[in-house]
PDB file of N, CA and C in Angstrom:
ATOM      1  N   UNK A  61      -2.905   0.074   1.908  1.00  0.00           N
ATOM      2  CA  UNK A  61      -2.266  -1.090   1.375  1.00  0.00           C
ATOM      3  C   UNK A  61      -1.531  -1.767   2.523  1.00  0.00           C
ATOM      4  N   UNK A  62      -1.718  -3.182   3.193  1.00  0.00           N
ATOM      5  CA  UNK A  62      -1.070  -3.981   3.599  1.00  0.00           C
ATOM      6  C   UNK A  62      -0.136  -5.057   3.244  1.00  0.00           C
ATOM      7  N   UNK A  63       1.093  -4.720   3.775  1.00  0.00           N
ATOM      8  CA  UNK A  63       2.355  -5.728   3.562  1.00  0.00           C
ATOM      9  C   UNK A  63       2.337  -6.836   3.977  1.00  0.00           C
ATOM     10  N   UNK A  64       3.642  -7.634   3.747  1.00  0.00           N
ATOM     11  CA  UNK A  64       4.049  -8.657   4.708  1.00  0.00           C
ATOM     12  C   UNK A  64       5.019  -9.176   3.800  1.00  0.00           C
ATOM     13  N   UNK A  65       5.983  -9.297   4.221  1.00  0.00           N
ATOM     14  CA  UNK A  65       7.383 -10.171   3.478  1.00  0.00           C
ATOM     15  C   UNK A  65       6.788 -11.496   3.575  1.00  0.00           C
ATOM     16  N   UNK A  66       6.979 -11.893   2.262  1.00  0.00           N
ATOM     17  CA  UNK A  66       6.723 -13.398   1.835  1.00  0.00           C
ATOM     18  C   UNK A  66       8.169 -14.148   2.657  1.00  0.00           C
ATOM     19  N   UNK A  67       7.993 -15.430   3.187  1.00  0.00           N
ATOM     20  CA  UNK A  67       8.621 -16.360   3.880  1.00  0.00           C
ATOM     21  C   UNK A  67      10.296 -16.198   3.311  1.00  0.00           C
ATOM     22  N   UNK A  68      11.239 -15.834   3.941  1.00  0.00           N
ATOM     23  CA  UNK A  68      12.685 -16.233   3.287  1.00  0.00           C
ATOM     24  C   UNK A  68      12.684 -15.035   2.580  1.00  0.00           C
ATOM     25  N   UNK A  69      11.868 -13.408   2.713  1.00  0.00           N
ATOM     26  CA  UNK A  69      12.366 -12.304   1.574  1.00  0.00           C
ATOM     27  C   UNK A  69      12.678 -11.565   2.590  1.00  0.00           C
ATOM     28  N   UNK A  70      12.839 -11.328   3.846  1.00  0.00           N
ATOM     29  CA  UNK A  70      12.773 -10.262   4.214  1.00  0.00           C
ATOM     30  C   UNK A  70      14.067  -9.389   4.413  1.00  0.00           C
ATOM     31  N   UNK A  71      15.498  -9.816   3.989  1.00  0.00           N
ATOM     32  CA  UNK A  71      16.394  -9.625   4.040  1.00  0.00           C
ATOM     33  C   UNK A  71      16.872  -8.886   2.178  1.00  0.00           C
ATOM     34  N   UNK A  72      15.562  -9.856   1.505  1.00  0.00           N
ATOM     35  CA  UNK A  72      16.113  -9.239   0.190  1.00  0.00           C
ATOM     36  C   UNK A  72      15.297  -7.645  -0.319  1.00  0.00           C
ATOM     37  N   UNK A  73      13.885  -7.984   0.429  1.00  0.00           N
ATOM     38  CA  UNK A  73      12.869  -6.760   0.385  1.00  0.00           C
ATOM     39  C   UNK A  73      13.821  -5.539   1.214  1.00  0.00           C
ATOM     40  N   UNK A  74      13.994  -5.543   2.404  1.00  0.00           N
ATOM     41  CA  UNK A  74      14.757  -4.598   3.459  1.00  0.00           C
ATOM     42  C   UNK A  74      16.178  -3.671   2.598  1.00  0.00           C
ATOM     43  N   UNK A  75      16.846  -4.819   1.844  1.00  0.00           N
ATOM     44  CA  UNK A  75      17.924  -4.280   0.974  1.00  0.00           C
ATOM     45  C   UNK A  75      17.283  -3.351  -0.643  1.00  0.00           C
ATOM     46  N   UNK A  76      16.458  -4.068  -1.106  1.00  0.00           N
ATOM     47  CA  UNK A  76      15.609  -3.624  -2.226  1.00  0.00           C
ATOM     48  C   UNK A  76      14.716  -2.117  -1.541  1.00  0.00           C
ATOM     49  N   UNK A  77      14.690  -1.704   0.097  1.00  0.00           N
ATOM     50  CA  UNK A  77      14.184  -0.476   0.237  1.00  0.00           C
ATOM     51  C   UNK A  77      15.063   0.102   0.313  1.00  0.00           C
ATOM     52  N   UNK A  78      16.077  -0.126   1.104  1.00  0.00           N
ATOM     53  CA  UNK A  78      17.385   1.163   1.338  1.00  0.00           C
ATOM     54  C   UNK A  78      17.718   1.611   0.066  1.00  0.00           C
ATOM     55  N   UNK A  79      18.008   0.347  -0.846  1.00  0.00           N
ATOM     56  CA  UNK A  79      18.616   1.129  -2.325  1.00  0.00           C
ATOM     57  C   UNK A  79      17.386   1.962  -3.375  1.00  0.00           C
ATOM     58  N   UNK A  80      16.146   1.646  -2.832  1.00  0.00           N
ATOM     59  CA  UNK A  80      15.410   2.302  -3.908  1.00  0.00           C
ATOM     60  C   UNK A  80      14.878   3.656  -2.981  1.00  0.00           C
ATOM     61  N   UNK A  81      14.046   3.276  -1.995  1.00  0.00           N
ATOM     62  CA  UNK A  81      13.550   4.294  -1.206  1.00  0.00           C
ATOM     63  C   UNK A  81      12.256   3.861  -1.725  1.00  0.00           C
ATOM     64  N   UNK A  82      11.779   2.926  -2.269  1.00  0.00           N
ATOM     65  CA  UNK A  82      10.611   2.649  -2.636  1.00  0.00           C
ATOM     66  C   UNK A  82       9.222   3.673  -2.937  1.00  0.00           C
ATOM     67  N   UNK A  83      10.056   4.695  -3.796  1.00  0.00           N
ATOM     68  CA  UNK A  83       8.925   5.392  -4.720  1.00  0.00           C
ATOM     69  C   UNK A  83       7.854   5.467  -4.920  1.00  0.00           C
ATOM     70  N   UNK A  84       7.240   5.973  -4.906  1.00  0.00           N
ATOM     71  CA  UNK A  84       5.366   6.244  -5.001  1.00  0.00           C
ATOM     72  C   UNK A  84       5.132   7.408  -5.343  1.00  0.00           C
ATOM     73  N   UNK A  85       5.659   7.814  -6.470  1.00  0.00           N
ATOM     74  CA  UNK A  85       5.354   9.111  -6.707  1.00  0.00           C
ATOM     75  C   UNK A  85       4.053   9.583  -7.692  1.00  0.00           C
ATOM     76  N   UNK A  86       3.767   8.111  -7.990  1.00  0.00           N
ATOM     77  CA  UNK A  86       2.078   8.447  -8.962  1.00  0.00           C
ATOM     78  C   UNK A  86       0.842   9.225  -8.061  1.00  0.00           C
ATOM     79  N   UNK A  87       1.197   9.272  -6.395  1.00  0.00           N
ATOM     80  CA  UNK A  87       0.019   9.665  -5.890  1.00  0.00           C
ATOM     81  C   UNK A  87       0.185  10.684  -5.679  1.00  0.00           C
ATOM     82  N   UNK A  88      -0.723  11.594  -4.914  1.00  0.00           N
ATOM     83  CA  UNK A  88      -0.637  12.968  -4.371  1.00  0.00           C
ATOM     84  C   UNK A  88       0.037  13.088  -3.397  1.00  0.00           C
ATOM     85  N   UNK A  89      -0.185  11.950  -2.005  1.00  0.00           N
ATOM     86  CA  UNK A  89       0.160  11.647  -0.940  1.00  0.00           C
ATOM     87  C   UNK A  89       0.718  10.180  -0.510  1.00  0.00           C
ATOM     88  N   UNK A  90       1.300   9.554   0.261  1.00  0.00           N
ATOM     89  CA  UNK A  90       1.305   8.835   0.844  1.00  0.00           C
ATOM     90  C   UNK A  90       2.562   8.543   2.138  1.00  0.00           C
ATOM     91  N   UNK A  91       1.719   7.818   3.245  1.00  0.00           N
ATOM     92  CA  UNK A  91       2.450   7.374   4.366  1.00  0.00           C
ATOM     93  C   UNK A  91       2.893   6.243   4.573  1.00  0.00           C
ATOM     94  N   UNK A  92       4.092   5.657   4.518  1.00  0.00           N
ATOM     95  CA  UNK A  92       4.455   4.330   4.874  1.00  0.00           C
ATOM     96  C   UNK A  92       4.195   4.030   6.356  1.00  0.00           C
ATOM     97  N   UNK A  93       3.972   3.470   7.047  1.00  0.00           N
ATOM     98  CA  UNK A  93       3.782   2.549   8.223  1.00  0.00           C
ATOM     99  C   UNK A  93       4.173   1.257   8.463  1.00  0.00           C
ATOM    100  N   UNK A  94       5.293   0.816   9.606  1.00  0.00           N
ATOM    101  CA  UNK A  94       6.392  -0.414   9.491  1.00  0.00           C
ATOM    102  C   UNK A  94       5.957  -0.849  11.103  1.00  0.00           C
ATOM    103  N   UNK A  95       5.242  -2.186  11.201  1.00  0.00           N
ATOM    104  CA  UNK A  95       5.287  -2.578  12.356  1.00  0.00           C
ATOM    105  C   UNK A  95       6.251  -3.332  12.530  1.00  0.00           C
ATOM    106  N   UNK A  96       7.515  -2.636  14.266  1.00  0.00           N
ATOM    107  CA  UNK A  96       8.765  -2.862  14.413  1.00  0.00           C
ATOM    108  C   UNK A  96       8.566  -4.422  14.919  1.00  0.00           C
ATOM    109  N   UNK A  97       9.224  -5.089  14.365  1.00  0.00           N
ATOM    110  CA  UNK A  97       9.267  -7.189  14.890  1.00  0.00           C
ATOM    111  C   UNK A  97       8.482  -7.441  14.045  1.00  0.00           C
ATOM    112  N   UNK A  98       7.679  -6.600  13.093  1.00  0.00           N
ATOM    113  CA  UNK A  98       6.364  -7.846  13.028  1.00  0.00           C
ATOM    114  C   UNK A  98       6.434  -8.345  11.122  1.00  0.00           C
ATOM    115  N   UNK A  99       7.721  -7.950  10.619  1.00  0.00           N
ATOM    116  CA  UNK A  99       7.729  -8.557   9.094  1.00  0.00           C
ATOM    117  C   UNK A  99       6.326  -7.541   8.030  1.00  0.00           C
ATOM    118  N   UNK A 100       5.532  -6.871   8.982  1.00  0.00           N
ATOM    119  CA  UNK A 100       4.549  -6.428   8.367  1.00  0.00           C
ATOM    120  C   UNK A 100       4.440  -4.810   8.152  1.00  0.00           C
ATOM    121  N   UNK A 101       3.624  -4.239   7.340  1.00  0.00           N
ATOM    122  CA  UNK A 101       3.483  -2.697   7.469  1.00  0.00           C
ATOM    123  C   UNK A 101       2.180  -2.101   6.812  1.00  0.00           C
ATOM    124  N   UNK A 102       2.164  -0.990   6.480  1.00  0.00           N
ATOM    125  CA  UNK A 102       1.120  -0.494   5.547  1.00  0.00           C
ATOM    126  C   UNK A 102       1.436   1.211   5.076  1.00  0.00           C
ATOM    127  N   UNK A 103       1.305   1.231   3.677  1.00  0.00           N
ATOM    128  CA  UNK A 103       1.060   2.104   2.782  1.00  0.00           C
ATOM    129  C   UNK A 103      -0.545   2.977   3.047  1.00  0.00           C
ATOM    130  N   UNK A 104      -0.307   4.350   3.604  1.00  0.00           N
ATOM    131  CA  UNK A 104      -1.651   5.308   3.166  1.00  0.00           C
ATOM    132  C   UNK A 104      -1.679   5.957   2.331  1.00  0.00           C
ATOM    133  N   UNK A 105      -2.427   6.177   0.704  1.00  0.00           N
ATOM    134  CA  UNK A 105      -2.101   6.347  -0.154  1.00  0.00           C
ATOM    135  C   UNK A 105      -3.208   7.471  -0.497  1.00  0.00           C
ATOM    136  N   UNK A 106      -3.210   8.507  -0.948  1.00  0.00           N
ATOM    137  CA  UNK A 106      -3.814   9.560  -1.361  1.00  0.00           C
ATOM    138  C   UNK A 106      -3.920   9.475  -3.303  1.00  0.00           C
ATOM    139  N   UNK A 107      -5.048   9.289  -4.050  1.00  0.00           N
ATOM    140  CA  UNK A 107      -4.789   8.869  -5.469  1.00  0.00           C
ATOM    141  C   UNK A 107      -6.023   9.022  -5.893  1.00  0.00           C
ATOM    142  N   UNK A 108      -6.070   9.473  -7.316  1.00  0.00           N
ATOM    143  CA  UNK A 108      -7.587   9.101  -7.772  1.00  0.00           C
ATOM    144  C   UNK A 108      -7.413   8.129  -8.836  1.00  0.00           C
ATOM    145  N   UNK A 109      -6.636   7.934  -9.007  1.00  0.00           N
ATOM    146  CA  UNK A 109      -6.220   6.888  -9.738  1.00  0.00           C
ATOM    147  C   UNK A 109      -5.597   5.345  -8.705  1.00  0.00           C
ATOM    148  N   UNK A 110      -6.560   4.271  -8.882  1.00  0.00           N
ATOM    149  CA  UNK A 110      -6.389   2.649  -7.927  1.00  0.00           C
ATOM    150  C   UNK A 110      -5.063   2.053  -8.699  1.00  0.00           C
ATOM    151  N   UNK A 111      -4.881   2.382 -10.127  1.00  0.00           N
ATOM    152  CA  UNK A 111      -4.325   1.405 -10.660  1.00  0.00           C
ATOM    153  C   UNK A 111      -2.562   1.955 -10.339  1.00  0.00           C
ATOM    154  N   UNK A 112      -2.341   2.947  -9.579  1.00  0.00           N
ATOM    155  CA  UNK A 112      -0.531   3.644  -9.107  1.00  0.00           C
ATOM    156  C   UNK A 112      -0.414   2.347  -8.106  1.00  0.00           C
ATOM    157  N   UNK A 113      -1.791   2.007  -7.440  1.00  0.00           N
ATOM    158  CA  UNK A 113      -1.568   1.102  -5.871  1.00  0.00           C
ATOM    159  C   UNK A 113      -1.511  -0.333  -6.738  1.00  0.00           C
ATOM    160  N   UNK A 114      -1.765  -0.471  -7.642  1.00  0.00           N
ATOM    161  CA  UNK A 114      -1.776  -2.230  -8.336  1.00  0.00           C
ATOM    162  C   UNK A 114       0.003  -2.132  -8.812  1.00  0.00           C
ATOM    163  N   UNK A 115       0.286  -1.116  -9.375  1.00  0.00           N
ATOM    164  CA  UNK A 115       1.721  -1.080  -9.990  1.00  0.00           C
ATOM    165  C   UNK A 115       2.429  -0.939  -9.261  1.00  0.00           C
ATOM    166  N   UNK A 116       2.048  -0.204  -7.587  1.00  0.00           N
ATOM    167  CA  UNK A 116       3.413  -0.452  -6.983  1.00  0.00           C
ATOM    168  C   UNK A 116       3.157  -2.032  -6.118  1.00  0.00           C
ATOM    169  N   UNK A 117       2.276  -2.762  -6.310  1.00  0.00           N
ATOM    170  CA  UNK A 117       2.256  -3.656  -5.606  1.00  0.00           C
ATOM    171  C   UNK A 117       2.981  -4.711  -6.327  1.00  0.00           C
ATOM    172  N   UNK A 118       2.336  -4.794  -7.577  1.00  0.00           N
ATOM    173  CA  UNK A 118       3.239  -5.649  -8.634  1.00  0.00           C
ATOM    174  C   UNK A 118       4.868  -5.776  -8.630  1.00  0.00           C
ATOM    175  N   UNK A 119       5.435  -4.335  -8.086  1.00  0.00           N
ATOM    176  CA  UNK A 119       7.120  -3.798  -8.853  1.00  0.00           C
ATOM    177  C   UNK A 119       7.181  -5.011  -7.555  1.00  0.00           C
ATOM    178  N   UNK A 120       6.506  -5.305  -6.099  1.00  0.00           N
ATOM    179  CA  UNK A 120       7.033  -5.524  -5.071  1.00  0.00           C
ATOM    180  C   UNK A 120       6.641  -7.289  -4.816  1.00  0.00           C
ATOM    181  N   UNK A 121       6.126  -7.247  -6.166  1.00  0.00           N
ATOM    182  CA  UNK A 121       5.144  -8.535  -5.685  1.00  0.00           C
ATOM    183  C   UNK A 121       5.748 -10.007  -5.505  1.00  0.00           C
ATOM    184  N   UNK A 122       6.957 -10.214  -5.658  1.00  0.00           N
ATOM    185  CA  UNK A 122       7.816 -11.528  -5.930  1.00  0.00           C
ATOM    186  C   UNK A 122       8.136 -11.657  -4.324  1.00  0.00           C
ATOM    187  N   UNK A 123       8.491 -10.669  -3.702  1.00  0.00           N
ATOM    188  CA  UNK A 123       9.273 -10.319  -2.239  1.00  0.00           C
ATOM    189  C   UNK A 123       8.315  -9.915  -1.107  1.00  0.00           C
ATOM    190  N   UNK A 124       6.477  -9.911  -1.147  1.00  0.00           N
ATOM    191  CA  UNK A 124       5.525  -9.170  -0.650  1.00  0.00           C
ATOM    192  C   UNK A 124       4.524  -9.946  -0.511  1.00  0.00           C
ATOM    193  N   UNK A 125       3.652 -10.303   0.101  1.00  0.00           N
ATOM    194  CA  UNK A 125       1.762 -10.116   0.086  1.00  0.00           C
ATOM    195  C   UNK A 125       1.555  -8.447   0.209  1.00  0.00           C
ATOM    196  N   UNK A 126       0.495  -8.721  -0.446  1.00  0.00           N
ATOM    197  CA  UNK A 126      -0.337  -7.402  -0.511  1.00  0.00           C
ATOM    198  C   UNK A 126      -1.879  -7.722  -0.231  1.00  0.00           C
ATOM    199  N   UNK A 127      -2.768  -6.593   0.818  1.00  0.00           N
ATOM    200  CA  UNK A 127      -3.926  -7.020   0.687  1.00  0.00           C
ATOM    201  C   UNK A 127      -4.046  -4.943   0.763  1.00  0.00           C
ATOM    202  N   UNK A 128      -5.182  -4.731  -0.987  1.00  0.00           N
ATOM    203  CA  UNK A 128      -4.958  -3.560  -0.793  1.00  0.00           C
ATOM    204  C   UNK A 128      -6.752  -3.248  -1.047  1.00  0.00           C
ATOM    205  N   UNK A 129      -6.814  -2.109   0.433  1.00  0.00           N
ATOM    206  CA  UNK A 129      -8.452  -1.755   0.377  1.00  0.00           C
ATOM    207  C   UNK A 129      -8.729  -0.862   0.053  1.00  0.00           C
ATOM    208  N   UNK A 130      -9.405  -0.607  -0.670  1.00  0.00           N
ATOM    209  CA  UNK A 130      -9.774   1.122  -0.687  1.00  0.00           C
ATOM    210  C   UNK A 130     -10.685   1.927   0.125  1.00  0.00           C
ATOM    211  N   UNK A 131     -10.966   3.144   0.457  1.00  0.00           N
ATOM    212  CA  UNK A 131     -11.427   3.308   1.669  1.00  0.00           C
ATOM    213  C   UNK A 131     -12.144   5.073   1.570  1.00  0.00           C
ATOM    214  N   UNK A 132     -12.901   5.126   1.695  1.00  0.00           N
ATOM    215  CA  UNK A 132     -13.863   6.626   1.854  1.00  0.00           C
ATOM    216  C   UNK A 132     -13.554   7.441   3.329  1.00  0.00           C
ATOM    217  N   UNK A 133     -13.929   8.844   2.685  1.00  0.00           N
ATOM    218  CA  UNK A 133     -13.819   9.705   4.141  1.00  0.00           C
ATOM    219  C   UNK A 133     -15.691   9.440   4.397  1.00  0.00           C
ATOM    220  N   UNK A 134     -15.689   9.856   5.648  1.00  0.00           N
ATOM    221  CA  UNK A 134     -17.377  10.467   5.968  1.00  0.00           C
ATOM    222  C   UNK A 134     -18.132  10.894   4.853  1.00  0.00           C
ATOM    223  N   UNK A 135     -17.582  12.195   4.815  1.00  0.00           N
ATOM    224  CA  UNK A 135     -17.880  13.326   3.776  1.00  0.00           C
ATOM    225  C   UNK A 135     -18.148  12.764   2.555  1.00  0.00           C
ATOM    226  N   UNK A 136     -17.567  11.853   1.888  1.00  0.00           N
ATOM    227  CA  UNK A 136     -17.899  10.916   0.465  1.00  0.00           C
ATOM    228  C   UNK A 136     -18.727   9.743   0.523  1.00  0.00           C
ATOM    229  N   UNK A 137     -18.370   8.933   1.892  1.00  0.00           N
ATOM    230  CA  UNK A 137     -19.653   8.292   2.119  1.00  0.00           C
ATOM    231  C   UNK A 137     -21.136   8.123   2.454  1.00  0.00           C
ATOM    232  N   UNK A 138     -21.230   9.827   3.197  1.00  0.00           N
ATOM    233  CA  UNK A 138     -22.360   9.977   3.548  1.00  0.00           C
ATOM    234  C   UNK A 138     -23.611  10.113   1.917  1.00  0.00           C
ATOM    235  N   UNK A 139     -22.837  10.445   1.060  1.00  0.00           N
ATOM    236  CA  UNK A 139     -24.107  10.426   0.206  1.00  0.00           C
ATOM    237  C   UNK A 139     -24.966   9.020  -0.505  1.00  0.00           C
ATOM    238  N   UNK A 140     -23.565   8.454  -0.413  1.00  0.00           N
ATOM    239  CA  UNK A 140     -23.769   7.356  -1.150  1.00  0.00           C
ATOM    240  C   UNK A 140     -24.949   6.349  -0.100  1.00  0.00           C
ATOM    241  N   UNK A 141     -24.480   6.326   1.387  1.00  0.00           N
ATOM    242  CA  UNK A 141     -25.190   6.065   2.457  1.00  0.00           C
ATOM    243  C   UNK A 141     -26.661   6.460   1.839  1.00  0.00           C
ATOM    244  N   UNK A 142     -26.724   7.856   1.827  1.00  0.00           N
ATOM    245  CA  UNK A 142     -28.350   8.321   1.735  1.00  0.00           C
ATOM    246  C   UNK A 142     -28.750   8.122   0.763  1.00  0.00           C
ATOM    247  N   UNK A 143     -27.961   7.928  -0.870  1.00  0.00           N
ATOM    248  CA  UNK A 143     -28.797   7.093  -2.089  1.00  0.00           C
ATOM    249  C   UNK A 143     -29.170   6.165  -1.997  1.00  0.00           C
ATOM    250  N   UNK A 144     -28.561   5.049  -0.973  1.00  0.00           N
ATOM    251  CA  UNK A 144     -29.175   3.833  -0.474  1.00  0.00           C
ATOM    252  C   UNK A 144     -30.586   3.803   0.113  1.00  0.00           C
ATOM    253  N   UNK A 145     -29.971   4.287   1.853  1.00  0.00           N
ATOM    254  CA  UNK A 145     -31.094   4.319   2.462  1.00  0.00           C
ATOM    255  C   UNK A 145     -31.775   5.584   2.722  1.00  0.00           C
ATOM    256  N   UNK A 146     -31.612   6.615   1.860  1.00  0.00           N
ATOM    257  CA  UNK A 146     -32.315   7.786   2.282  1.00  0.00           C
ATOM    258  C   UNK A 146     -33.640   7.887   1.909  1.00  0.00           C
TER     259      UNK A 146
END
């Protein structure tokens, strides 16, 4: 999941993390990632469930862009690869 403070939030988002700690506890896993200067970051999210990553995007969505991808290991893609072209 990719961030970015919407224009004029980033002072209200920054305060809205210290006091919450911004929770994600629907997944198994996840890593926050904060690029320092750059207003931007990203969420690595461990889930079998997509719709924990739509709800925490929503709680954030007034104060945020979100652009959220979903993404395969090798190991899960390789089959799907060979139902294609195998």
């Amino acid at each position: 999941m990719h961030w970015s403070f919407k224009t004029g939030y980033h002072e209200i988002a920054a305060k809205k993390f210290l006091a919450t700690g911004a929770p994600f506890p629907q997944c198994k896993s996840f890593k926050r990632l904060h690029g320092p200067g750059s207003c931007e970051g990203w969420i690595l999210v461990e889930t079998d469930d997509p719709k924990v990553c739509y709800e925490h995007a929503a709680e954030w969505a007034e104060i945020m862009h979100w652009t959220v991808t979903p993404v395969c290991t090798d190991e899960e893609a390789a089959p799907l690869i060979a139902k294609v072209y195998g």
